[in-house]
PDB file of C-alpha atoms in Angstrom:
ATOM      1  CA  UNK W   1     -16.993   3.053  23.676  1.00 47.00           C
ATOM      2  CA  UNK W   2     -13.640   5.247  24.014  1.00 57.00           C
ATOM      3  CA  UNK W   3     -10.798   4.169  21.864  1.00 64.00           C
ATOM      4  CA  UNK W   4      -7.666   4.292  24.058  1.00 72.00           C
ATOM      5  CA  UNK W   5      -5.404   7.188  23.226  1.00 74.00           C
ATOM      6  CA  UNK W   6      -2.215   4.273  23.219  1.00 84.00           C
ATOM      7  CA  UNK W   7      -3.730   2.559  20.177  1.00 91.00           C
ATOM      8  CA  UNK W   8      -4.585   5.891  18.093  1.00 93.00           C
ATOM      9  CA  UNK W   9      -0.761   6.695  18.979  1.00 94.00           C
ATOM     10  CA  UNK W  10       0.172   3.139  17.879  1.00 94.00           C
ATOM     11  CA  UNK W  11      -1.596   3.441  14.486  1.00 95.00           C
ATOM     12  CA  UNK W  12      -0.262   6.845  13.901  1.00 96.00           C
ATOM     13  CA  UNK W  13       3.522   5.924  14.777  1.00 95.00           C
ATOM     14  CA  UNK W  14       3.138   3.016  12.480  1.00 94.00           C
ATOM     15  CA  UNK W  15       2.012   5.129   9.932  1.00 95.00           C
ATOM     16  CA  UNK W  16       4.524   7.803   9.993  1.00 95.00           C
ATOM     17  CA  UNK W  17       7.272   4.896  10.174  1.00 92.00           C
ATOM     18  CA  UNK W  18       5.800   3.136   7.136  1.00 90.00           C
ATOM     19  CA  UNK W  19       5.617   6.832   5.284  1.00 90.00           C
ATOM     20  CA  UNK W  20       2.169   7.256   4.820  1.00 93.00           C
ATOM     21  CA  UNK W  21       2.739  10.701   6.324  1.00 94.00           C
ATOM     22  CA  UNK W  22       5.516  12.280   4.611  1.00 92.00           C
ATOM     23  CA  UNK W  23       8.032  14.439   6.884  1.00 92.00           C
ATOM     24  CA  UNK W  24       6.769  17.809   7.322  1.00 92.00           C
ATOM     25  CA  UNK W  25       3.159  17.192   6.241  1.00 94.00           C
ATOM     26  CA  UNK W  26       0.339  18.360   8.551  1.00 95.00           C
ATOM     27  CA  UNK W  27      -1.522  16.335  11.036  1.00 96.00           C
ATOM     28  CA  UNK W  28      -4.935  17.638  11.561  1.00 94.00           C
ATOM     29  CA  UNK W  29      -6.947  16.378  14.031  1.00 94.00           C
ATOM     30  CA  UNK W  30     -10.310  16.049  11.799  1.00 94.00           C
ATOM     31  CA  UNK W  31      -8.739  14.042   9.081  1.00 94.00           C
ATOM     32  CA  UNK W  32      -7.074  11.779  11.615  1.00 95.00           C
ATOM     33  CA  UNK W  33     -10.083  10.848  13.567  1.00 94.00           C
ATOM     34  CA  UNK W  34     -11.747  10.214  10.319  1.00 93.00           C
ATOM     35  CA  UNK W  35      -9.310   7.857   9.308  1.00 93.00           C
ATOM     36  CA  UNK W  36      -8.943   6.278  12.350  1.00 93.00           C
ATOM     37  CA  UNK W  37     -12.539   6.113  13.230  1.00 91.00           C
ATOM     38  CA  UNK W  38     -12.296   7.959  16.321  1.00 92.00           C
ATOM     39  CA  UNK W  39     -12.945  11.132  17.918  1.00 91.00           C
ATOM     40  CA  UNK W  40     -10.623  14.035  18.084  1.00 92.00           C
ATOM     41  CA  UNK W  41      -9.896  13.416  21.908  1.00 91.00           C
ATOM     42  CA  UNK W  42      -7.757  10.261  21.623  1.00 93.00           C
ATOM     43  CA  UNK W  43      -6.157  11.955  18.528  1.00 95.00           C
ATOM     44  CA  UNK W  44      -5.034  15.074  20.379  1.00 94.00           C
ATOM     45  CA  UNK W  45      -3.788  13.053  23.075  1.00 93.00           C
ATOM     46  CA  UNK W  46      -1.802  10.492  20.512  1.00 95.00           C
ATOM     47  CA  UNK W  47      -0.109  13.743  19.033  1.00 96.00           C
ATOM     48  CA  UNK W  48       1.175  15.073  22.021  1.00 95.00           C
ATOM     49  CA  UNK W  49       2.531  11.832  22.805  1.00 94.00           C
ATOM     50  CA  UNK W  50       4.342  11.577  19.555  1.00 95.00           C
ATOM     51  CA  UNK W  51       5.447  15.122  19.899  1.00 95.00           C
ATOM     52  CA  UNK W  52       7.220  14.131  23.176  1.00 93.00           C
ATOM     53  CA  UNK W  53       8.937  11.089  21.347  1.00 92.00           C
ATOM     54  CA  UNK W  54      10.018  13.409  18.731  1.00 93.00           C
ATOM     55  CA  UNK W  55       7.776  12.252  15.753  1.00 95.00           C
ATOM     56  CA  UNK W  56       5.487  15.360  15.681  1.00 96.00           C
ATOM     57  CA  UNK W  57       6.079  18.690  16.237  1.00 96.00           C
ATOM     58  CA  UNK W  58       3.823  21.734  16.546  1.00 94.00           C
ATOM     59  CA  UNK W  59       4.424  24.607  14.192  1.00 91.00           C
ATOM     60  CA  UNK W  60       2.736  28.078  14.518  1.00 86.00           C
ATOM     61  CA  UNK W  61      -0.131  28.727  11.982  1.00 83.00           C
ATOM     62  CA  UNK W  62       0.349  25.144  11.153  1.00 84.00           C
ATOM     63  CA  UNK W  63      -0.341  22.980  13.993  1.00 92.00           C
ATOM     64  CA  UNK W  64       0.669  19.377  14.308  1.00 95.00           C
ATOM     65  CA  UNK W  65       3.345  18.463  11.688  1.00 96.00           C
ATOM     66  CA  UNK W  66       5.250  15.357  10.969  1.00 96.00           C
ATOM     67  CA  UNK W  67       8.934  15.900  12.103  1.00 95.00           C
ATOM     68  CA  UNK W  68      11.965  16.365  10.064  1.00 93.00           C
ATOM     69  CA  UNK W  69      14.818  15.005  11.680  1.00 92.00           C
ATOM     70  CA  UNK W  70      18.392  16.042  10.734  1.00 92.00           C
ATOM     71  CA  UNK W  71      21.440  13.596   9.658  1.00 92.00           C
ATOM     72  CA  UNK W  72      23.183  14.445  13.074  1.00 93.00           C
ATOM     73  CA  UNK W  73      19.765  13.676  14.820  1.00 93.00           C
ATOM     74  CA  UNK W  74      19.576  10.470  12.942  1.00 93.00           C
ATOM     75  CA  UNK W  75      23.395   9.555  13.594  1.00 93.00           C
ATOM     76  CA  UNK W  76      22.897  10.356  17.483  1.00 95.00           C
ATOM     77  CA  UNK W  77      20.033   7.613  17.499  1.00 94.00           C
ATOM     78  CA  UNK W  78      22.412   4.596  16.316  1.00 94.00           C
ATOM     79  CA  UNK W  79      25.122   5.926  18.701  1.00 95.00           C
ATOM     80  CA  UNK W  80      22.570   5.499  21.458  1.00 95.00           C
ATOM     81  CA  UNK W  81      21.335   2.194  20.293  1.00 95.00           C
ATOM     82  CA  UNK W  82      24.849   1.107  20.452  1.00 95.00           C
ATOM     83  CA  UNK W  83      25.257   2.317  24.137  1.00 96.00           C
ATOM     84  CA  UNK W  84      21.605   0.835  25.198  1.00 97.00           C
ATOM     85  CA  UNK W  85      21.530  -2.511  23.795  1.00 97.00           C
ATOM     86  CA  UNK W  86      24.592  -3.843  25.335  1.00 98.00           C
ATOM     87  CA  UNK W  87      23.134  -2.722  28.822  1.00 98.00           C
ATOM     88  CA  UNK W  88      20.179  -4.404  28.239  1.00 98.00           C
ATOM     89  CA  UNK W  89      21.718  -7.312  27.126  1.00 98.00           C
ATOM     90  CA  UNK W  90      23.722  -7.586  30.386  1.00 98.00           C
ATOM     91  CA  UNK W  91      20.932  -6.780  32.479  1.00 98.00           C
ATOM     92  CA  UNK W  92      19.087  -9.666  30.749  1.00 98.00           C
ATOM     93  CA  UNK W  93      21.934 -11.683  31.881  1.00 98.00           C
ATOM     94  CA  UNK W  94      20.728 -11.106  35.353  1.00 97.00           C
ATOM     95  CA  UNK W  95      17.087 -10.814  35.317  1.00 97.00           C
ATOM     96  CA  UNK W  96      15.967 -12.922  32.571  1.00 97.00           C
ATOM     97  CA  UNK W  97      13.472 -15.840  33.011  1.00 97.00           C
ATOM     98  CA  UNK W  98      12.877 -19.128  31.557  1.00 97.00           C
ATOM     99  CA  UNK W  99      10.403 -18.236  29.152  1.00 97.00           C
ATOM    100  CA  UNK W 100      12.576 -15.347  28.311  1.00 97.00           C
ATOM    101  CA  UNK W 101      15.217 -17.753  27.176  1.00 97.00           C
ATOM    102  CA  UNK W 102      12.694 -20.378  25.563  1.00 97.00           C
ATOM    103  CA  UNK W 103      11.704 -17.682  23.117  1.00 97.00           C
ATOM    104  CA  UNK W 104      15.025 -16.558  22.413  1.00 98.00           C
ATOM    105  CA  UNK W 105      16.425 -19.917  21.699  1.00 97.00           C
ATOM    106  CA  UNK W 106      13.344 -20.410  19.637  1.00 97.00           C
ATOM    107  CA  UNK W 107      14.019 -17.170  17.481  1.00 96.00           C
ATOM    108  CA  UNK W 108      17.663 -18.266  17.111  1.00 96.00           C
ATOM    109  CA  UNK W 109      16.567 -21.531  15.837  1.00 96.00           C
ATOM    110  CA  UNK W 110      13.951 -19.961  13.463  1.00 94.00           C
ATOM    111  CA  UNK W 111      16.433 -17.471  12.214  1.00 94.00           C
ATOM    112  CA  UNK W 112      19.335 -19.707  11.551  1.00 93.00           C
ATOM    113  CA  UNK W 113      16.944 -22.034   9.500  1.00 92.00           C
ATOM    114  CA  UNK W 114      15.942 -19.334   7.707  1.00 90.00           C
ATOM    115  CA  UNK W 115      19.403 -17.767   6.859  1.00 89.00           C
ATOM    116  CA  UNK W 116      20.561 -21.482   5.664  1.00 88.00           C
ATOM    117  CA  UNK W 117      17.724 -21.283   3.157  1.00 85.00           C
ATOM    118  CA  UNK W 118      17.857 -17.451   2.285  1.00 77.00           C
ATOM    119  CA  UNK W 119      14.495 -16.308   3.122  1.00 68.00           C
ATOM    120  CA  UNK W 120      15.244 -12.731   3.834  1.00 66.00           C
ATOM    121  CA  UNK W 121      11.872 -11.050   4.586  1.00 66.00           C
ATOM    122  CA  UNK W 122      11.243 -13.742   7.252  1.00 74.00           C
ATOM    123  CA  UNK W 123      14.931 -12.965   8.472  1.00 81.00           C
ATOM    124  CA  UNK W 124      14.078  -9.260   9.247  1.00 80.00           C
ATOM    125  CA  UNK W 125      11.106  -9.626  11.195  1.00 84.00           C
ATOM    126  CA  UNK W 126      12.795 -12.335  13.177  1.00 90.00           C
ATOM    127  CA  UNK W 127      15.669  -9.853  13.795  1.00 90.00           C
ATOM    128  CA  UNK W 128      13.296  -7.469  15.272  1.00 90.00           C
ATOM    129  CA  UNK W 129      11.456  -9.807  17.547  1.00 94.00           C
ATOM    130  CA  UNK W 130      14.783 -11.203  18.723  1.00 96.00           C
ATOM    131  CA  UNK W 131      16.020  -7.679  19.877  1.00 96.00           C
ATOM    132  CA  UNK W 132      12.680  -6.737  21.183  1.00 96.00           C
ATOM    133  CA  UNK W 133      12.454  -9.916  23.310  1.00 97.00           C
ATOM    134  CA  UNK W 134      16.239  -9.488  24.343  1.00 97.00           C
ATOM    135  CA  UNK W 135      15.035  -5.829  25.682  1.00 97.00           C
ATOM    136  CA  UNK W 136      12.060  -7.486  27.576  1.00 97.00           C
ATOM    137  CA  UNK W 137      14.412  -9.812  29.332  1.00 98.00           C
ATOM    138  CA  UNK W 138      16.008  -6.818  30.824  1.00 97.00           C
ATOM    139  CA  UNK W 139      13.149  -6.578  32.888  1.00 97.00           C
ATOM    140  CA  UNK W 140      13.989  -2.378  33.225  1.00 97.00           C
ATOM    141  CA  UNK W 141      10.774  -0.887  32.162  1.00 96.00           C
ATOM    142  CA  UNK W 142      12.490   2.491  31.295  1.00 96.00           C
ATOM    143  CA  UNK W 143      15.192   1.035  29.141  1.00 97.00           C
ATOM    144  CA  UNK W 144      12.976  -1.369  27.463  1.00 96.00           C
ATOM    145  CA  UNK W 145      10.592   1.823  26.743  1.00 94.00           C
ATOM    146  CA  UNK W 146      14.003   3.605  25.369  1.00 94.00           C
ATOM    147  CA  UNK W 147      14.724   0.547  23.220  1.00 95.00           C
ATOM    148  CA  UNK W 148      11.556   0.283  21.594  1.00 93.00           C
ATOM    149  CA  UNK W 149      11.155   3.998  20.809  1.00 92.00           C
ATOM    150  CA  UNK W 150      14.922   4.136  19.451  1.00 93.00           C
ATOM    151  CA  UNK W 151      13.879   0.732  17.288  1.00 92.00           C
ATOM    152  CA  UNK W 152      10.801   2.806  15.724  1.00 92.00           C
ATOM    153  CA  UNK W 153      12.928   5.822  14.818  1.00 94.00           C
ATOM    154  CA  UNK W 154      15.441   4.110  13.561  1.00 93.00           C
ATOM    155  CA  UNK W 155      13.084   2.512  11.137  1.00 90.00           C
ATOM    156  CA  UNK W 156      11.866   5.662  10.253  1.00 93.00           C
ATOM    157  CA  UNK W 157      15.406   7.465   9.322  1.00 92.00           C
ATOM    158  CA  UNK W 158      16.867   4.511   7.870  1.00 91.00           C
ATOM    159  CA  UNK W 159      17.223   1.738   5.313  1.00 86.00           C
ATOM    160  CA  UNK W 160      19.015  -1.283   6.371  1.00 82.00           C
ATOM    161  CA  UNK W 161      20.787  -3.384   4.100  1.00 82.00           C
ATOM    162  CA  UNK W 162      20.697  -7.356   4.734  1.00 77.00           C
ATOM    163  CA  UNK W 163      24.244  -8.626   6.151  1.00 74.00           C
ATOM    164  CA  UNK W 164      26.016 -10.253   3.323  1.00 75.00           C
ATOM    165  CA  UNK W 165      26.289 -13.544   5.445  1.00 85.00           C
ATOM    166  CA  UNK W 166      23.160 -13.667   7.710  1.00 86.00           C
ATOM    167  CA  UNK W 167      24.283 -17.111   9.055  1.00 90.00           C
ATOM    168  CA  UNK W 168      27.332 -15.349  10.774  1.00 92.00           C
ATOM    169  CA  UNK W 169      24.847 -12.847  12.002  1.00 92.00           C
ATOM    170  CA  UNK W 170      22.521 -15.321  13.615  1.00 94.00           C
ATOM    171  CA  UNK W 171      25.473 -17.180  14.968  1.00 95.00           C
ATOM    172  CA  UNK W 172      26.158 -14.011  16.790  1.00 96.00           C
ATOM    173  CA  UNK W 173      22.923 -13.611  18.117  1.00 97.00           C
ATOM    174  CA  UNK W 174      23.015 -17.228  19.281  1.00 97.00           C
ATOM    175  CA  UNK W 175      26.240 -16.496  21.187  1.00 98.00           C
ATOM    176  CA  UNK W 176      24.354 -13.466  23.047  1.00 98.00           C
ATOM    177  CA  UNK W 177      21.919 -15.920  23.885  1.00 98.00           C
ATOM    178  CA  UNK W 178      24.244 -18.549  25.546  1.00 98.00           C
ATOM    179  CA  UNK W 179      25.688 -15.850  27.686  1.00 98.00           C
ATOM    180  CA  UNK W 180      22.637 -14.195  28.888  1.00 98.00           C
ATOM    181  CA  UNK W 181      21.676 -18.250  29.538  1.00 98.00           C
ATOM    182  CA  UNK W 182      24.823 -18.655  31.847  1.00 97.00           C
ATOM    183  CA  UNK W 183      24.315 -15.308  33.616  1.00 97.00           C
ATOM    184  CA  UNK W 184      27.404 -13.948  32.309  1.00 98.00           C
ATOM    185  CA  UNK W 185      26.592 -10.097  32.117  1.00 98.00           C
ATOM    186  CA  UNK W 186      29.832  -8.929  30.822  1.00 98.00           C
ATOM    187  CA  UNK W 187      30.138 -11.348  27.833  1.00 98.00           C
ATOM    188  CA  UNK W 188      26.528 -10.608  27.031  1.00 98.00           C
ATOM    189  CA  UNK W 189      27.354  -7.000  27.241  1.00 98.00           C
ATOM    190  CA  UNK W 190      30.604  -7.602  24.758  1.00 98.00           C
ATOM    191  CA  UNK W 191      28.972  -9.516  21.993  1.00 98.00           C
ATOM    192  CA  UNK W 192      26.065  -7.272  21.895  1.00 97.00           C
ATOM    193  CA  UNK W 193      28.093  -4.220  21.630  1.00 97.00           C
ATOM    194  CA  UNK W 194      30.047  -6.209  18.618  1.00 96.00           C
ATOM    195  CA  UNK W 195      26.892  -7.278  17.263  1.00 95.00           C
ATOM    196  CA  UNK W 196      25.203  -3.984  17.266  1.00 93.00           C
ATOM    197  CA  UNK W 197      28.465  -2.212  15.674  1.00 92.00           C
ATOM    198  CA  UNK W 198      28.354  -4.508  12.620  1.00 90.00           C
ATOM    199  CA  UNK W 199      24.904  -3.888  12.346  1.00 88.00           C
ATOM    200  CA  UNK W 200      24.938  -0.130  12.207  1.00 89.00           C
ATOM    201  CA  UNK W 201      27.273  -0.273   9.301  1.00 86.00           C
ATOM    202  CA  UNK W 202      24.302  -1.813   7.170  1.00 85.00           C
ATOM    203  CA  UNK W 203      21.948   1.475   7.723  1.00 88.00           C
ATOM    204  CA  UNK W 204      22.063   4.014   5.123  1.00 88.00           C
ATOM    205  CA  UNK W 205      20.290   7.317   5.798  1.00 88.00           C
ATOM    206  CA  UNK W 206      17.162   8.087   3.356  1.00 79.00           C
ATOM    207  CA  UNK W 207      17.924  10.310   0.920  1.00 56.00           C
ATOM    208  CA  UNK W 208      15.950  13.612   1.433  1.00 50.00           C
ATOM    209  CA  UNK W 209      13.893  13.072  -1.884  1.00 43.00           C
ATOM    210  CA  UNK W 210      12.657   9.801  -0.305  1.00 41.00           C
ATOM    211  CA  UNK W 211      11.691  10.740   3.014  1.00 42.00           C
ATOM    212  CA  UNK W 212       8.733   9.367   4.084  1.00 42.00           C
ATOM    213  CA  UNK W 213       8.555   6.502   1.770  1.00 41.00           C
ATOM    214  CA  UNK W 214       9.601   3.039   2.992  1.00 40.00           C
ATOM    215  CA  UNK W 215      11.913   0.825   0.783  1.00 36.00           C
ATOM    216  CA  UNK W 216      11.998  -2.640   0.337  1.00 33.00           C
ATOM    217  CA  UNK W 217      15.266  -2.658   2.243  1.00 33.00           C
ATOM    218  CA  UNK W 218      13.592  -1.511   5.588  1.00 33.00           C
ATOM    219  CA  UNK W 219      12.583  -3.647   8.408  1.00 35.00           C
ATOM    220  CA  UNK W 220       9.046  -3.014   9.662  1.00 36.00           C
ATOM    221  CA  UNK W 221       8.851  -2.295  13.631  1.00 37.00           C
ATOM    222  CA  UNK W 222       5.407  -3.390  13.570  1.00 38.00           C
ATOM    223  CA  UNK W 223       2.596  -4.123  10.717  1.00 36.00           C
ATOM    224  CA  UNK W 224       1.192  -0.723   9.868  1.00 38.00           C
ATOM    225  CA  UNK W 225      -2.503  -0.487  10.745  1.00 40.00           C
ATOM    226  CA  UNK W 226      -4.932   1.638   8.509  1.00 40.00           C
ATOM    227  CA  UNK W 227      -7.250   1.610  11.361  1.00 44.00           C
ATOM    228  CA  UNK W 228      -7.522   1.127  15.175  1.00 47.00           C
ATOM    229  CA  UNK W 229      -8.223  -2.520  15.969  1.00 41.00           C
ATOM    230  CA  UNK W 230     -10.934  -1.941  18.148  1.00 36.00           C
ATOM    231  CA  UNK W 231     -11.672  -5.624  18.818  1.00 38.00           C
ATOM    232  CA  UNK W 232      -9.972  -5.949  22.247  1.00 38.00           C
ATOM    233  CA  UNK W 233     -11.351  -2.504  23.602  1.00 37.00           C
ATOM    234  CA  UNK W 234     -13.705  -2.977  26.548  1.00 38.00           C
ATOM    235  CA  UNK W 235     -16.956  -1.318  26.274  1.00 36.00           C
TER     236      UNK W 235
END
């Protein structure tokens, strides 16, 4: 049985984002292969992918290491997201399916209920699922890939504060879905831009001494796995 490199890549990326591997730390093929229960071949392929994404760098005499992004690089990510998320919403208004709308409306409904109850942990997960589904609704593979990578890297570099009025944040998401449902691309774009701008104000760059550690305020992109789930891998 050969474990796909993308499964190993996902597991390593999740552990980098969640702080299992600190910034600047070495990533040796042998130790990674042992940790995830795979051979060194998919680990090597995964490290190449993660290097192309900016999570890993190769250093002379040290090999693969977790990257150490600068504050400027982190700021650039938020700016990129503010440009790309509105574009994704506009395309979603033009290309979404009824299945996308059903999921988006369901997430807004759940988010509004949890916000009224003050269930913060659920809100973080629901917010991530909402924006992931909105990106998927754009039916633009390249844009979806970029937004997914941005979400991972932003979660890695920033701690995110909960909005003072989460009910308002979910009302904004509901308005975005309404615009998408009507096929109003420009309104979907404008509302998403406003929402992204407000959300950016809640991001706090991690202090250097906290690099690689997750704080309670950071919403996970995915549930971190300490091993590769091979249940769905075909023999």
